[in-house]
Structure formats: C-alpha cells, structure tokens
Amino acid sequence: MIPVTKPFLPKEDEFKEYLDSIWERQWLTNNGPLLNDLELKLKQYLNVNHMLYVCNGTFALQLAIKALNLTGEIITTPFSYVATTSSIVWEGCKPVYVDIDSETFNIDPTKIEAAITPNTSAILATHVYGNPCDIDAIQAIADKHGLKVIYDAAHCFGTQYKNKSVFDYGDISTTSFHATKLFHTIEGGAVFTRDPDLLKKMQYIRNFGHSTPDSFAGLGVNGKNCEFHAAMGLCNLKYVDEILKRRKLLSLHYYERLGKIKGSFPKLNKDQDYNYAYFPVLFETEELRKRCTEKLELSQVFCRRYFSPSLSTLPYVDPVAMPVCEDIANRIVCLPLYHTLTLPDLDMICRVILRTQNYADVSPVATDNFGILVTDKIATEINDLNAINKPNTPM
Ligand SMILES: *Cc1c(COP(=O)(O)O)cnc(C)c1O
C-alpha cells in the first residue's frame, strides 16, 4: 500500500537515548531541557530570532489570533486545511473569503482590497504546499489599511523566501510539526514573530498566563508541548537536510515522468528556495481526476485531495461562491511523497496516470515549474544527495 504520506522515523536507538535521559531526569513537561534545546536548535537552523514551540499547529493559529487581539472580520483563503478557518471561528471572528490565484492556488492579492470593510482586522493566508504567497503585495495592502498579517505556514518547514525563512514574514507566522508534515515532532507546532513584545505575550498565554510561578501577566491557557515530542524533534532535525533533498529529487522525477501533463502543477514563487513539501497535480477535468485516482487505488496507491472541499462551503460559515477555488478543489490531487517512497513505486504511479490519460510515453525534455530542464537538475541533486551520504535511503 502506498499512502499519500508516511511519517519520517529516525533510528530507534537515537530516540531511545533521549528516552533514557528523560527517565534519568524525571522531567516530563513544563519547559524541560529537551524542549529548550529543540527551540534553540530550531531557531539556529531556521535563522529566526523568536519562536515558541507549542502543542500543535492549530493552537499556534489560535494563539496568533488571540495575541494580536483580533476581532470582527479576518480575510482568509478558502483553499487550505480546515484548521485555517476553524481557528478564526473558534476565536470568535468571522472568516471573509477571498478567492485564490488560478496558477499558484494561494490567496489572490488583487481581490483582497474589495473584501476589506471597517470591521476587518487582519489577513490570514496560507502558503499552500509550502509555496509562498505574494508576500510583498499582501504586506502593502495590510500597511495601507492598518491590518495585521498572519501566515499559516504549516507546509513551509525549510522554505526560504528572499533568502530568509518564510516563517520570518507577517506579524506572526505559524507552523505545524504534526507527524504528516515534512519535519515533525509527532504532535507539535510553533509561532514565529519579529516582535519581542508579542513573543512575551504568546509565552505567557502558552503557559496559563503565568509570569512567575506565583503571578499572572494575563489570561492564558495550556498550549505547552512536552519532552517526548521535543525528543522526536531533536532526532528528526538531524535528518532534515536529507529529507529536503530526497523530496526534491522525488519531485523532479515526478516532473520528468509527468512532463506530458505539465502546466498542471502549481506555479512556484520565484523568490524562494522551495521545500517540495507536496506533489500536487491539477488534472484537466474533474472526470479525469476521478478516473486517475480510481485507477491508482486499484494499484493500492492512495492519494489525498488537498484541499477539498473549499472552506467557503463549511457548515459553520456564511456560504459564498469561490469559483476558482471550487474548480481547483475538484481537479487537484496530491500524489504520494515521503522520504522512503522508492523510484520504482514512483514510476508505477506515473505510468498509471499517463496510461489513464492515454499518453503513450513521457516527454524526454520535461521542465519543472521553474522552467528548468529536469534531467540536468536530477543529476545535480543525485550528486548532492550522495555527498550527504546518509544510510538507508531506498532508491
Ligand atoms: C496541518 C495543518 C494545520 C494544523 O496543524 P496541526 O498541528 O495538525 O494542528 C493547519 N493548517 C494547515 C494548512 C495544515 O496543513
């Protein structure tokens, strides 16, 4: 069985070593040494000043909305995981949807201003599949109208935008370290900000509002994470460069083999170093998407429709037509992409798709969606991967 994703697991011995140290210290949670170490190492790896490790990516979104005191309407994307919208509603705000760009599948900045009202307090946008939004356009609109910006960067571990971590943009960026994500801590998430005051506020909200053991700075809840999850993060962080490279290589092979259906991949922001978190394919028609996924399931390949349905159709929001998003949601599928996916399996997946589409063979000169010849890139990537020289990556 080939699922859309499989969680990365480090060597068991490495995790057990951390478990032994937890047993020795008997310190399980509440800002323990492993958690502090993970926060420090993540900040170094990502080259960011401020981040807080929290219990999950959904709580990170709620924390961001709470810490910015957002009220009224929040402009958001209908094309994301449900947590993007549900956190807005959970925090007592109203999601106001702006349709997505038909090429990037990120919120369309040219449509944002028309959705702003006197009640708008913020823009909450998702960098879909780890591919950054039009950050400059969104920030310009926010500045002009005095709005806050939150990015749901749950897919973005390792993505750089203009040579900085994409987590460094917006008033607050949030991410998820759930087991299905590129870098994970089983369950977990984080908030990032450049504002030290916001950081302090989120710090006390995460810990019941405590400023010291006996005093409270304000209202808080329990958003902490624990030593066991931090231990998994410390193990996985050692492999993250290898994970990023492997996903890039697998994605390039997909581009090469699916070259004949090119044009059906999201357009990538050119100002970034992409993390290849997902491999989405936009089929020409909904019928073809159905036929391909059914054929794949017969071969025990299980894709996921990230993201369907359009969040604007959720039962707890005011329904509104989002034609671009609804169309894309009907035609999109994410193909399997995970560290241990083998090239023969990837070949099989591509053959099933191409056969279903009646393409006899694969274009020998496929380009990726940066327009770069894939064969050249693959050769470079294989050399780079060999240079890392980590064991046990099945090809
Ligand atoms: C995974 C995900 C979340 C939720 O993260 P959890 O850690 O599972 O709570 C939020 N937004 C997006 C876009 C996601 O993909």
mmCIF file of C-alpha atoms in Angstrom, residues 9-23 34 185-186 227-236 238-239:
data_model
loop_
_atom_site.group_PDB
_atom_site.id
_atom_site.type_symbol
_atom_site.label_atom_id
_atom_site.label_comp_id
_atom_site.label_asym_id
_atom_site.label_seq_id
_atom_site.Cartn_x
_atom_site.Cartn_y
_atom_site.Cartn_z
ATOM 1 C CA LEU A 9 11.079 7.970 11.664
ATOM 2 C CA PRO A 10 14.637 8.400 12.927
ATOM 3 C CA LYS A 11 16.739 5.472 14.070
ATOM 4 C CA GLU A 12 15.007 3.943 17.089
ATOM 5 C CA ASP A 13 18.233 3.909 19.125
ATOM 6 C CA GLU A 14 18.587 7.655 18.784
ATOM 7 C CA PHE A 15 15.112 8.200 20.207
ATOM 8 C CA LYS A 16 15.748 5.680 22.984
ATOM 9 C CA GLU A 17 18.819 7.576 24.098
ATOM 10 C CA TYR A 18 16.647 10.632 24.657
ATOM 11 C CA LEU A 19 14.077 8.481 26.484
ATOM 12 C CA ASP A 20 16.800 7.232 28.847
ATOM 13 C CA SER A 21 17.766 10.809 29.609
ATOM 14 C CA ILE A 22 14.123 11.685 30.349
ATOM 15 C CA TRP A 23 13.906 8.724 32.766
ATOM 16 C CA LEU A 34 14.895 18.921 25.662
ATOM 17 C CA THR A 185 7.627 16.118 16.441
ATOM 18 C CA ILE A 186 4.686 13.630 16.348
ATOM 19 C CA GLU A 227 9.880 16.413 26.491
ATOM 20 C CA PHE A 228 8.846 13.335 24.492
ATOM 21 C CA HIS A 229 7.758 15.325 21.471
ATOM 22 C CA ALA A 230 10.799 17.566 21.752
ATOM 23 C CA ALA A 231 12.976 14.434 21.730
ATOM 24 C CA MET A 232 11.441 13.314 18.424
ATOM 25 C CA GLY A 233 12.069 16.802 17.043
ATOM 26 C CA LEU A 234 15.727 16.721 18.109
ATOM 27 C CA CYS A 235 16.149 13.340 16.387
ATOM 28 C CA ASN A 236 14.391 14.412 13.197
ATOM 29 C CA LYS A 238 19.410 15.846 12.258
ATOM 30 C CA TYR A 239 17.840 14.345 9.127
#
